[in-house]
CSV table of N, CA and C and ligand atoms in Angstrom, one decimal:
chain,number,residue,atom,x,y,z
S,1,UNK,N,58.4,-106.1,73.2
S,1,UNK,CA,58.9,-104.6,73.0
S,1,UNK,C,58.8,-103.9,74.3
S,2,UNK,N,59.9,-103.4,74.7
S,2,UNK,CA,60.0,-102.5,75.8
S,2,UNK,C,60.4,-101.1,75.7
S,3,UNK,N,60.7,-100.6,74.4
S,3,UNK,CA,61.2,-99.3,74.1
S,3,UNK,C,60.3,-98.2,74.7
S,4,UNK,N,59.1,-98.4,74.9
S,4,UNK,CA,58.2,-97.3,75.2
S,4,UNK,C,58.5,-96.4,76.5
S,5,UNK,N,59.2,-97.3,77.3
S,5,UNK,CA,59.6,-96.4,78.6
S,5,UNK,C,60.5,-95.4,78.3
S,6,UNK,N,61.2,-95.4,77.2
S,6,UNK,CA,62.2,-94.2,77.0
S,6,UNK,C,61.6,-92.9,77.1
S,7,UNK,N,60.4,-92.7,76.9
S,7,UNK,CA,59.7,-91.3,76.9
S,7,UNK,C,59.4,-90.8,78.4
S,8,UNK,N,59.6,-91.6,79.3
S,8,UNK,CA,59.1,-91.3,80.6
S,8,UNK,C,59.9,-89.9,81.1
S,9,UNK,N,61.2,-89.6,80.9
S,9,UNK,CA,61.8,-88.6,81.3
S,9,UNK,C,61.3,-87.2,81.0
S,10,UNK,N,60.5,-87.2,79.8
S,10,UNK,CA,59.8,-86.1,79.6
S,10,UNK,C,59.1,-85.4,80.6
S,11,UNK,N,58.6,-86.0,81.5
S,11,UNK,CA,57.7,-85.6,82.6
S,11,UNK,C,58.4,-85.1,83.9
S,12,UNK,N,59.7,-85.2,83.8
S,12,UNK,CA,60.5,-84.8,85.0
S,12,UNK,C,60.3,-83.4,85.1
S,13,UNK,N,60.3,-82.5,84.3
S,13,UNK,CA,60.3,-80.9,84.5
S,13,UNK,C,59.0,-80.3,84.2
S,14,UNK,N,58.2,-80.1,85.2
S,14,UNK,CA,56.8,-79.6,85.2
S,14,UNK,C,56.9,-78.3,84.3
S,15,UNK,N,58.0,-77.5,84.2
S,15,UNK,CA,58.1,-76.4,83.5
S,15,UNK,C,58.4,-76.4,82.0
S,16,UNK,N,58.5,-77.7,81.8
S,16,UNK,CA,59.2,-78.0,80.3
S,16,UNK,C,58.0,-77.5,79.3
S,17,UNK,N,56.8,-77.6,79.6
S,17,UNK,CA,55.8,-77.1,78.6
S,17,UNK,C,55.8,-75.8,78.2
S,18,UNK,N,56.4,-75.0,79.1
S,18,UNK,CA,56.4,-73.5,78.7
S,18,UNK,C,57.1,-73.3,77.5
S,19,UNK,N,58.2,-74.1,77.2
S,19,UNK,CA,59.0,-73.7,76.0
S,19,UNK,C,58.4,-74.1,74.7
S,20,UNK,N,57.2,-74.8,74.9
S,20,UNK,CA,56.5,-75.3,73.5
S,20,UNK,C,55.2,-74.4,73.2
S,21,UNK,N,55.1,-73.5,74.1
S,21,UNK,CA,54.0,-72.5,73.6
S,21,UNK,C,54.3,-71.8,72.4
S,22,UNK,N,53.1,-71.3,71.7
S,22,UNK,CA,53.3,-70.6,70.6
S,22,UNK,C,53.9,-69.2,70.9
S,23,UNK,N,54.7,-68.7,69.9
S,23,UNK,CA,55.4,-67.5,70.4
S,23,UNK,C,54.7,-66.2,70.8
S,24,UNK,N,53.3,-66.1,70.4
S,24,UNK,CA,52.6,-65.1,71.0
S,24,UNK,C,51.9,-65.1,72.4
S,25,UNK,N,52.3,-66.4,73.0
S,25,UNK,CA,51.9,-66.6,74.3
S,25,UNK,C,53.1,-66.7,75.2
S,26,UNK,N,54.2,-66.5,74.6
S,26,UNK,CA,55.3,-66.8,75.7
S,26,UNK,C,55.5,-65.2,76.5
S,27,UNK,N,55.8,-65.5,77.8
S,27,UNK,CA,55.9,-64.2,78.5
S,27,UNK,C,57.0,-63.2,78.0
S,28,UNK,N,56.8,-62.1,78.2
S,28,UNK,CA,57.6,-61.0,77.5
S,28,UNK,C,59.2,-61.3,77.9
S,29,UNK,N,59.5,-61.7,79.0
S,29,UNK,CA,61.0,-61.9,79.4
S,29,UNK,C,61.5,-62.9,78.6
S,30,UNK,N,60.7,-63.8,78.0
S,30,UNK,CA,61.1,-64.9,77.3
S,30,UNK,C,61.3,-64.6,75.9
S,31,UNK,N,61.0,-63.7,75.3
S,31,UNK,CA,61.0,-63.4,74.0
S,31,UNK,C,62.1,-63.1,73.4
S,32,UNK,N,63.1,-62.8,73.9
S,32,UNK,CA,64.5,-62.5,73.2
S,32,UNK,C,64.9,-63.6,72.3
S,33,UNK,N,64.3,-64.7,72.4
S,33,UNK,CA,64.9,-65.8,71.6
S,33,UNK,C,63.9,-65.9,70.3
S,34,UNK,N,62.7,-65.1,70.2
S,34,UNK,CA,61.9,-65.1,69.2
S,34,UNK,C,62.0,-64.0,68.3
S,35,UNK,N,62.5,-64.2,67.1
S,35,UNK,CA,62.6,-63.0,66.1
S,35,UNK,C,61.3,-62.3,65.7
S,36,UNK,N,60.2,-63.0,66.0
S,36,UNK,CA,58.8,-62.6,65.7
S,36,UNK,C,58.2,-61.7,66.9
S,37,UNK,N,59.0,-61.5,67.8
S,37,UNK,CA,58.3,-60.8,69.1
S,37,UNK,C,57.7,-59.5,68.7
S,38,UNK,N,56.6,-59.2,69.4
S,38,UNK,CA,55.7,-58.0,69.0
S,38,UNK,C,56.7,-56.9,69.4
S,39,UNK,N,56.9,-55.9,68.2
S,39,UNK,CA,57.7,-54.7,68.7
S,39,UNK,C,57.2,-53.8,70.0
S,40,UNK,N,56.0,-53.8,70.2
S,40,UNK,CA,55.4,-53.2,71.3
S,40,UNK,C,56.0,-53.6,72.6
S,41,UNK,N,56.4,-54.7,72.7
S,41,UNK,CA,56.8,-55.4,74.1
S,41,UNK,C,58.3,-54.9,74.3
S,42,UNK,N,59.1,-54.5,73.4
S,42,UNK,CA,60.4,-54.2,73.5
S,42,UNK,C,60.8,-53.0,74.4
S,43,UNK,N,60.3,-51.8,74.0
S,43,UNK,CA,60.6,-50.7,74.9
S,43,UNK,C,59.9,-50.9,76.3
S,44,UNK,N,59.0,-51.6,76.5
S,44,UNK,CA,58.3,-51.5,77.7
S,44,UNK,C,59.0,-52.4,78.8
S,45,UNK,N,60.0,-53.4,78.3
S,45,UNK,CA,60.7,-54.0,79.4
S,45,UNK,C,61.9,-53.1,80.0
S,46,UNK,N,62.3,-52.1,79.3
S,46,UNK,CA,63.4,-51.4,79.8
S,46,UNK,C,62.8,-50.0,80.4
S,47,UNK,N,61.6,-49.8,80.0
S,47,UNK,CA,61.1,-48.4,80.5
S,47,UNK,C,59.8,-48.6,81.1
S,48,UNK,N,59.5,-49.4,82.3
S,48,UNK,CA,58.4,-49.7,82.7
S,48,UNK,C,57.4,-48.6,83.0
S,49,UNK,N,57.8,-47.5,83.2
S,49,UNK,CA,56.8,-46.1,83.5
S,49,UNK,C,57.3,-45.0,82.6
S,50,UNK,N,57.0,-45.2,81.3
S,50,UNK,CA,57.3,-44.0,80.3
S,50,UNK,C,56.9,-42.5,80.9
S,51,UNK,N,57.6,-41.6,80.9
S,51,UNK,CA,56.9,-40.3,81.4
S,51,UNK,C,56.7,-39.3,80.2
S,52,UNK,N,56.0,-38.4,80.6
S,52,UNK,CA,55.7,-37.2,79.4
S,52,UNK,C,54.3,-37.3,79.1
S,53,UNK,N,53.7,-38.5,79.1
S,53,UNK,CA,52.3,-38.4,78.7
S,53,UNK,C,51.4,-39.3,79.6
S,54,UNK,N,51.9,-39.7,80.8
S,54,UNK,CA,51.2,-40.4,81.6
S,54,UNK,C,51.1,-42.0,81.1
S,55,UNK,N,51.8,-42.2,80.1
S,55,UNK,CA,51.7,-43.6,79.5
S,55,UNK,C,52.3,-44.6,80.6
S,56,UNK,N,51.7,-45.8,80.6
S,56,UNK,CA,51.9,-46.7,81.7
S,56,UNK,C,51.6,-48.2,81.3
S,57,UNK,N,52.4,-49.0,81.9
S,57,UNK,CA,52.4,-50.5,81.8
S,57,UNK,C,51.7,-51.2,83.0
S,58,UNK,N,50.7,-51.7,83.1
S,58,UNK,CA,49.9,-52.2,84.1
S,58,UNK,C,50.1,-53.9,84.1
S,59,UNK,N,50.5,-54.4,85.1
S,59,UNK,CA,50.7,-55.8,85.2
S,59,UNK,C,49.6,-56.5,86.1
S,60,UNK,N,48.9,-57.5,85.7
S,60,UNK,CA,47.9,-58.1,86.5
S,60,UNK,C,47.9,-59.7,86.1
S,61,UNK,N,47.6,-60.5,87.1
S,61,UNK,CA,47.7,-61.8,87.1
S,61,UNK,C,46.3,-62.4,87.8
S,62,UNK,N,46.4,-63.7,88.0
S,62,UNK,CA,45.2,-64.3,88.5
S,62,UNK,C,45.8,-65.1,89.9
S,63,UNK,N,44.8,-65.3,90.8
S,63,UNK,CA,45.2,-65.9,92.1
S,63,UNK,C,45.1,-67.4,91.9
S,64,UNK,N,46.4,-68.0,91.1
S,64,UNK,CA,46.4,-69.4,91.0
S,64,UNK,C,45.2,-69.9,90.3
S,65,UNK,N,44.5,-71.1,90.6
S,65,UNK,CA,43.6,-71.5,90.0
S,65,UNK,C,42.2,-71.0,90.3
S,66,UNK,N,42.1,-70.1,91.2
S,66,UNK,CA,40.9,-69.5,91.7
S,66,UNK,C,40.4,-68.5,90.6
S,67,UNK,N,39.2,-68.2,90.5
S,67,UNK,CA,38.5,-67.5,89.7
S,67,UNK,C,38.6,-65.9,90.0
S,68,UNK,N,39.8,-65.5,90.3
S,68,UNK,CA,40.0,-64.3,90.9
S,68,UNK,C,41.1,-63.6,90.0
S,69,UNK,N,41.0,-62.2,89.8
S,69,UNK,CA,42.5,-61.5,89.5
S,69,UNK,C,43.1,-61.2,90.7
S,70,UNK,N,44.5,-60.9,90.5
S,70,UNK,CA,45.2,-60.6,92.0
S,70,UNK,C,45.2,-59.2,92.3
S,71,UNK,N,44.4,-58.4,91.5
S,71,UNK,CA,44.2,-56.9,91.6
S,71,UNK,C,42.7,-56.7,91.9
S,72,UNK,N,42.3,-55.9,92.9
S,72,UNK,CA,41.0,-55.6,93.1
S,72,UNK,C,40.6,-54.1,92.2
S,73,UNK,N,41.7,-53.6,92.1
S,73,UNK,CA,41.3,-52.2,91.4
S,73,UNK,C,42.7,-52.0,90.6
S,74,UNK,N,42.5,-51.1,89.7
S,74,UNK,CA,43.8,-50.6,88.8
S,74,UNK,C,43.3,-49.2,88.4
S,75,UNK,N,44.6,-48.4,88.1
S,75,UNK,CA,44.2,-47.2,87.8
S,75,UNK,C,45.2,-46.6,86.7
S,76,UNK,N,44.9,-45.5,86.0
S,76,UNK,CA,45.7,-45.0,85.0
S,76,UNK,C,45.4,-43.5,84.8
S,77,UNK,N,46.1,-42.7,84.2
S,77,UNK,CA,45.7,-41.4,83.8
S,77,UNK,C,44.7,-41.3,82.7
S,78,UNK,N,43.7,-40.6,82.9
S,78,UNK,CA,42.7,-40.4,81.9
S,78,UNK,C,43.5,-40.1,80.5
S,79,UNK,N,43.0,-40.6,79.3
S,79,UNK,CA,43.7,-40.3,78.1
S,79,UNK,C,45.1,-40.7,77.9
S,80,UNK,N,45.6,-41.4,78.7
S,80,UNK,CA,47.1,-42.0,78.4
S,80,UNK,C,47.2,-43.2,77.9
S,81,UNK,N,48.2,-43.5,77.1
S,81,UNK,CA,48.3,-44.9,76.6
S,81,UNK,C,48.7,-45.8,77.5
S,82,UNK,N,47.9,-46.9,77.7
S,82,UNK,CA,48.2,-47.7,78.9
S,82,UNK,C,48.3,-49.1,78.0
S,83,UNK,N,49.1,-50.0,78.7
S,83,UNK,CA,49.3,-51.3,78.1
S,83,UNK,C,48.9,-52.1,79.4
S,84,UNK,N,48.1,-53.1,79.3
S,84,UNK,CA,47.8,-54.1,80.4
S,84,UNK,C,48.3,-55.3,79.9
S,85,UNK,N,49.4,-55.8,80.6
S,85,UNK,CA,50.0,-57.2,80.4
S,85,UNK,C,49.3,-58.2,81.4
S,86,UNK,N,48.6,-58.9,80.8
S,86,UNK,CA,47.8,-60.1,81.7
S,86,UNK,C,48.5,-61.4,81.6
S,87,UNK,N,48.9,-61.9,82.8
S,87,UNK,CA,49.5,-63.1,82.8
S,87,UNK,C,48.6,-64.0,83.6
S,88,UNK,N,48.4,-65.2,83.0
S,88,UNK,CA,47.5,-66.2,83.4
S,88,UNK,C,48.1,-67.3,84.1
S,89,UNK,N,48.4,-67.3,85.4
S,89,UNK,CA,49.2,-68.2,86.2
S,89,UNK,C,48.5,-69.5,86.5
S,90,UNK,N,47.1,-69.5,86.2
S,90,UNK,CA,46.3,-70.8,86.5
S,90,UNK,C,47.1,-71.9,85.7
S,91,UNK,N,46.9,-73.0,86.1
S,91,UNK,CA,47.3,-74.3,85.6
S,91,UNK,C,46.3,-74.9,84.5
S,92,UNK,N,44.9,-74.4,84.8
S,92,UNK,CA,43.8,-75.0,84.3
S,92,UNK,C,42.9,-74.2,83.4
S,93,UNK,N,42.7,-73.1,84.0
S,93,UNK,CA,41.7,-72.0,83.6
S,93,UNK,C,42.2,-71.1,82.2
S,94,UNK,N,41.2,-70.9,81.4
S,94,UNK,CA,41.5,-69.8,80.3
S,94,UNK,C,40.7,-68.6,80.7
S,95,UNK,N,41.3,-67.5,80.5
S,95,UNK,CA,40.6,-66.0,80.9
S,95,UNK,C,40.8,-65.2,79.8
S,96,UNK,N,40.2,-64.1,80.1
S,96,UNK,CA,40.7,-62.9,79.3
S,96,UNK,C,40.5,-61.6,80.3
S,97,UNK,N,41.0,-60.5,79.9
S,97,UNK,CA,40.9,-59.1,80.7
S,97,UNK,C,40.1,-58.1,79.9
S,98,UNK,N,38.9,-57.8,80.3
S,98,UNK,CA,38.3,-56.6,79.6
S,98,UNK,C,37.8,-55.5,80.3
S,99,UNK,N,38.2,-54.3,79.8
S,99,UNK,CA,37.7,-53.0,80.4
S,99,UNK,C,36.4,-52.7,79.9
S,100,UNK,N,35.4,-52.4,80.9
S,100,UNK,CA,34.0,-52.1,80.4
S,100,UNK,C,33.6,-50.9,81.1
S,101,UNK,N,32.5,-50.4,80.7
S,101,UNK,CA,31.8,-49.3,81.3
S,101,UNK,C,31.3,-49.7,82.7
S,102,UNK,N,31.2,-48.9,83.5
S,102,UNK,CA,30.9,-49.2,84.9
S,102,UNK,C,29.4,-49.9,85.1
S,103,UNK,N,29.3,-50.8,85.8
S,103,UNK,CA,28.1,-51.5,86.0
S,103,UNK,C,27.7,-52.5,84.9
S,104,UNK,N,28.5,-52.7,84.0
S,104,UNK,CA,28.2,-53.6,82.9
S,104,UNK,C,28.9,-54.9,82.7
S,105,UNK,N,29.6,-55.2,83.7
S,105,UNK,CA,30.5,-56.5,83.6
S,105,UNK,C,29.6,-57.6,83.4
S,106,UNK,N,28.3,-57.8,84.2
S,106,UNK,CA,27.8,-59.2,84.0
S,106,UNK,C,26.8,-58.9,82.8
S,107,UNK,N,26.4,-57.7,82.4
S,107,UNK,CA,25.5,-57.9,81.0
S,107,UNK,C,26.5,-57.9,79.8
S,108,UNK,N,27.7,-57.5,80.1
S,108,UNK,CA,28.6,-57.7,78.9
S,108,UNK,C,29.0,-59.2,78.8
S,109,UNK,N,29.3,-59.8,80.0
S,109,UNK,CA,29.7,-61.1,79.9
S,109,UNK,C,28.6,-62.0,79.5
S,110,UNK,N,27.3,-61.7,79.8
S,110,UNK,CA,26.2,-62.7,79.5
S,110,UNK,C,26.2,-62.4,77.8
S,111,UNK,N,26.3,-61.3,77.3
S,111,UNK,CA,26.1,-61.2,76.0
S,111,UNK,C,27.5,-61.8,75.2
S,112,UNK,N,28.6,-61.7,76.0
S,112,UNK,CA,29.8,-62.4,75.4
S,112,UNK,C,29.8,-64.1,75.3
S,113,UNK,N,29.1,-64.4,76.2
S,113,UNK,CA,28.6,-65.8,76.1
S,113,UNK,C,27.9,-66.2,74.9
S,114,UNK,N,27.0,-65.4,74.4
S,114,UNK,CA,26.3,-65.4,73.4
S,114,UNK,C,27.2,-65.4,72.0
S,115,UNK,N,28.3,-64.5,72.1
S,115,UNK,CA,29.3,-64.4,71.1
S,115,UNK,C,30.1,-65.4,70.7
S,116,UNK,N,30.1,-66.3,71.9
S,116,UNK,CA,31.1,-67.5,71.8
S,116,UNK,C,32.6,-67.3,71.8
S,117,UNK,N,33.4,-68.5,72.0
S,117,UNK,CA,34.9,-68.4,72.1
S,117,UNK,C,35.4,-67.9,70.7
S,118,UNK,N,34.9,-68.0,69.6
S,118,UNK,CA,35.6,-67.3,68.5
S,118,UNK,C,35.7,-66.0,68.6
S,119,UNK,N,34.8,-65.3,69.3
S,119,UNK,CA,35.0,-63.8,69.7
S,119,UNK,C,35.6,-63.6,70.9
S,120,UNK,N,36.2,-64.5,71.7
S,120,UNK,CA,36.9,-64.3,72.9
S,120,UNK,C,36.0,-64.1,74.0
S,121,UNK,N,34.5,-64.6,73.6
S,121,UNK,CA,33.8,-64.5,74.8
S,121,UNK,C,33.4,-63.0,75.1
S,122,UNK,N,33.6,-62.3,74.2
S,122,UNK,CA,33.1,-60.7,74.1
S,122,UNK,C,32.1,-60.5,72.8
S,123,UNK,N,31.1,-59.6,73.3
S,123,UNK,CA,30.2,-59.1,72.2
S,123,UNK,C,31.0,-58.3,71.1
S,124,UNK,N,30.7,-58.5,70.0
S,124,UNK,CA,31.4,-57.9,68.9
S,124,UNK,C,31.1,-56.3,68.7
S,125,UNK,N,31.9,-55.5,68.6
S,125,UNK,CA,31.7,-53.9,68.4
S,125,UNK,C,30.7,-53.4,69.3
S,126,UNK,N,31.1,-53.9,70.6
S,126,UNK,CA,29.9,-53.3,71.6
S,126,UNK,C,30.7,-52.0,72.1
S,127,UNK,N,29.8,-51.0,72.4
S,127,UNK,CA,30.3,-49.6,73.0
S,127,UNK,C,30.8,-49.9,74.2
S,128,UNK,N,30.1,-50.7,75.0
S,128,UNK,CA,30.4,-50.8,76.5
S,128,UNK,C,31.8,-51.7,76.6
S,129,UNK,N,32.3,-52.1,75.6
S,129,UNK,CA,33.8,-52.7,75.9
S,129,UNK,C,34.8,-51.8,75.4
S,130,UNK,N,35.6,-51.2,76.4
S,130,UNK,CA,36.7,-50.2,75.9
S,130,UNK,C,38.0,-50.8,75.4
S,131,UNK,N,38.1,-51.8,76.1
S,131,UNK,CA,39.6,-52.6,75.5
S,131,UNK,C,39.5,-53.9,76.1
S,132,UNK,N,40.2,-55.0,75.5
S,132,UNK,CA,40.2,-56.3,76.1
S,132,UNK,C,41.4,-57.1,75.2
S,133,UNK,N,41.7,-58.1,76.2
S,133,UNK,CA,42.8,-59.1,75.6
S,133,UNK,C,41.9,-60.2,74.9
S,134,UNK,N,42.8,-60.9,74.1
S,134,UNK,CA,42.1,-62.1,73.5
S,134,UNK,C,42.0,-63.2,74.8
S,135,UNK,N,41.6,-64.3,74.4
S,135,UNK,CA,41.4,-65.5,75.5
S,135,UNK,C,42.9,-66.0,75.8
S,136,UNK,N,43.4,-65.8,77.1
S,136,UNK,CA,44.7,-66.2,77.4
S,136,UNK,C,44.7,-67.7,78.1
S,137,UNK,N,45.4,-68.8,77.7
S,137,UNK,CA,45.2,-70.2,78.3
S,137,UNK,C,46.0,-70.1,79.5
S,138,UNK,N,45.9,-71.2,80.3
S,138,UNK,CA,46.8,-71.6,81.3
S,138,UNK,C,48.2,-71.4,81.1
S,139,UNK,N,49.0,-70.6,82.0
S,139,UNK,CA,50.3,-70.5,81.8
S,139,UNK,C,50.7,-69.4,80.8
S,140,UNK,N,49.8,-68.9,80.1
S,140,UNK,CA,50.4,-67.9,79.0
S,140,UNK,C,50.0,-66.4,79.3
S,141,UNK,N,50.2,-65.6,78.7
S,141,UNK,CA,50.0,-64.3,78.7
S,141,UNK,C,49.7,-63.4,77.6
S,142,UNK,N,48.8,-62.3,77.7
S,142,UNK,CA,48.4,-61.4,76.6
S,142,UNK,C,48.4,-60.0,77.1
S,143,UNK,N,48.3,-59.3,76.1
S,143,UNK,CA,48.4,-57.7,76.4
S,143,UNK,C,47.5,-57.0,75.5
S,144,UNK,N,47.1,-55.7,75.8
S,144,UNK,CA,46.6,-54.9,75.1
S,144,UNK,C,46.8,-53.5,75.3
S,145,UNK,N,46.9,-52.7,74.4
S,145,UNK,CA,47.3,-51.4,74.6
S,145,UNK,C,46.0,-50.4,74.1
S,146,UNK,N,45.8,-49.5,74.9
S,146,UNK,CA,44.5,-48.5,74.6
S,146,UNK,C,44.7,-47.4,75.1
S,147,UNK,N,44.0,-46.3,74.8
S,147,UNK,CA,43.9,-44.9,75.3
S,147,UNK,C,42.9,-44.9,76.6
S,148,UNK,N,43.3,-44.9,77.7
S,148,UNK,CA,42.4,-44.7,78.9
S,148,UNK,C,41.5,-43.7,78.7
S,149,UNK,N,40.3,-44.3,79.2
S,149,UNK,CA,39.2,-43.4,79.1
S,149,UNK,C,39.1,-42.1,79.8
S,150,UNK,N,38.1,-41.4,79.8
S,150,UNK,CA,38.0,-40.1,80.5
S,150,UNK,C,37.9,-40.4,81.9
S,151,UNK,N,38.1,-39.3,82.8
S,151,UNK,CA,38.1,-39.6,84.1
S,151,UNK,C,36.9,-40.1,84.7
S,152,UNK,N,37.1,-41.1,85.6
S,152,UNK,CA,35.9,-41.9,86.2
S,152,UNK,C,36.2,-43.3,86.6
S,153,UNK,N,35.2,-43.9,87.1
S,153,UNK,CA,35.4,-45.4,87.5
S,153,UNK,C,34.7,-46.4,86.6
S,154,UNK,N,35.4,-47.4,86.0
S,154,UNK,CA,35.1,-48.4,85.1
S,154,UNK,C,35.4,-49.7,85.8
S,155,UNK,N,35.0,-50.7,84.9
S,155,UNK,CA,35.3,-52.2,85.6
S,155,UNK,C,36.1,-53.0,84.6
S,156,UNK,N,36.9,-53.6,85.2
S,156,UNK,CA,37.5,-54.9,84.4
S,156,UNK,C,36.9,-56.2,84.9
S,157,UNK,N,37.1,-57.1,83.9
S,157,UNK,CA,36.4,-58.4,84.3
S,157,UNK,C,36.8,-59.5,83.1
S,158,UNK,N,36.7,-60.7,83.6
S,158,UNK,CA,37.0,-61.8,82.7
S,158,UNK,C,35.6,-62.3,82.3
S,159,UNK,N,35.4,-62.3,80.8
S,159,UNK,CA,34.1,-62.7,80.4
S,159,UNK,C,33.9,-64.3,79.9
S,160,UNK,N,35.0,-65.0,80.5
S,160,UNK,CA,34.9,-66.4,80.1
S,160,UNK,C,33.6,-66.7,80.9
S,161,UNK,N,32.6,-67.5,80.4
S,161,UNK,CA,31.4,-67.8,81.0
S,161,UNK,C,31.5,-68.4,82.4
S,162,UNK,N,30.5,-67.5,83.3
S,162,UNK,CA,30.7,-67.9,84.8
S,162,UNK,C,31.7,-67.1,85.6
S,163,UNK,N,32.8,-66.5,84.9
S,163,UNK,CA,33.9,-66.1,85.7
S,163,UNK,C,33.8,-64.5,86.2
S,164,UNK,N,32.6,-64.1,85.5
S,164,UNK,CA,32.5,-62.6,85.6
S,164,UNK,C,31.8,-62.4,87.2
S,165,UNK,N,31.4,-63.4,87.7
S,165,UNK,CA,30.9,-63.2,89.1
S,165,UNK,C,31.9,-63.0,90.0
S,166,UNK,N,33.0,-63.5,89.9
S,166,UNK,CA,34.0,-63.4,90.9
S,166,UNK,C,35.4,-62.8,90.5
S,167,UNK,N,35.4,-62.5,89.2
S,167,UNK,CA,36.6,-62.2,88.5
S,167,UNK,C,36.5,-60.9,87.9
S,168,UNK,N,36.6,-59.7,88.6
S,168,UNK,CA,36.6,-58.4,88.2
S,168,UNK,C,37.1,-57.4,89.3
S,169,UNK,N,36.9,-56.1,88.7
S,169,UNK,CA,37.5,-55.2,89.7
S,169,UNK,C,37.3,-53.7,89.2
S,170,UNK,N,37.7,-52.8,89.9
S,170,UNK,CA,37.4,-51.2,89.4
S,170,UNK,C,38.7,-50.9,88.7
S,171,UNK,N,38.4,-50.2,87.7
S,171,UNK,CA,39.3,-49.5,86.9
S,171,UNK,C,39.1,-47.9,86.9
S,172,UNK,N,40.0,-47.1,87.7
S,172,UNK,CA,39.9,-45.9,87.7
S,172,UNK,C,40.8,-45.0,86.9
S,173,UNK,N,40.1,-44.1,86.1
S,173,UNK,CA,40.8,-43.3,85.5
S,173,UNK,C,40.9,-42.0,86.0
S,174,UNK,N,42.1,-41.4,86.1
S,174,UNK,CA,42.2,-40.2,87.0
S,174,UNK,C,43.0,-38.9,86.3
I,201,CU,CU1,38.2,-66.0,83.9
C-alpha cells in the first residue's frame, strides 16, 4: 500500500495552520469570515485612535521566539478606555500580557505560577493585577479592554513561569 504519500502536500505552506486556529485566536484582520467575531474588535479596525475620551488601541507583539515583548514601554491617558491587542508571533512559546502595580511583576508571576495554567498563570482576584489577557498560544493573538489606572508608572509582564524575568516593561498612565 503506497497511498499514504498523498498527504505530503499539506506541509508545503507553513502558514496553512493559521487557518485552522479557533475563531477567538484568529488575528483581527482575518475575522471578517467569522460570524462570531467579537463585536469589540469591529470599530477598532477602522478607528485606531478614537478621540474624545483618550480611548486608545495599543498593539504589542513579541520578538520572535525570544522571551521579550517588542516594546519596552507603553502609555495611555489615565482613566481612558484602553484596548491592548497582544499578538504572539512566537512559533513555540505561549505568553500572556498582564498590567500590574509597579514593582510587583515578579511577585505576581510567582503567585501566578501557583495559580496554574487554568488561571492563565495569574493569581485570582489579586488587586495587584489591573488587567490581563488570557494565555495566547504561538501564532495567536488576544486582547483585553480596561480603564487605564490613575497617573503613574505601572508594569506589564508575561506571567508564564520564568518569562517575567525578561518579558516586561513599563506602562505609563499620564
Ligand atoms: Cu511569556
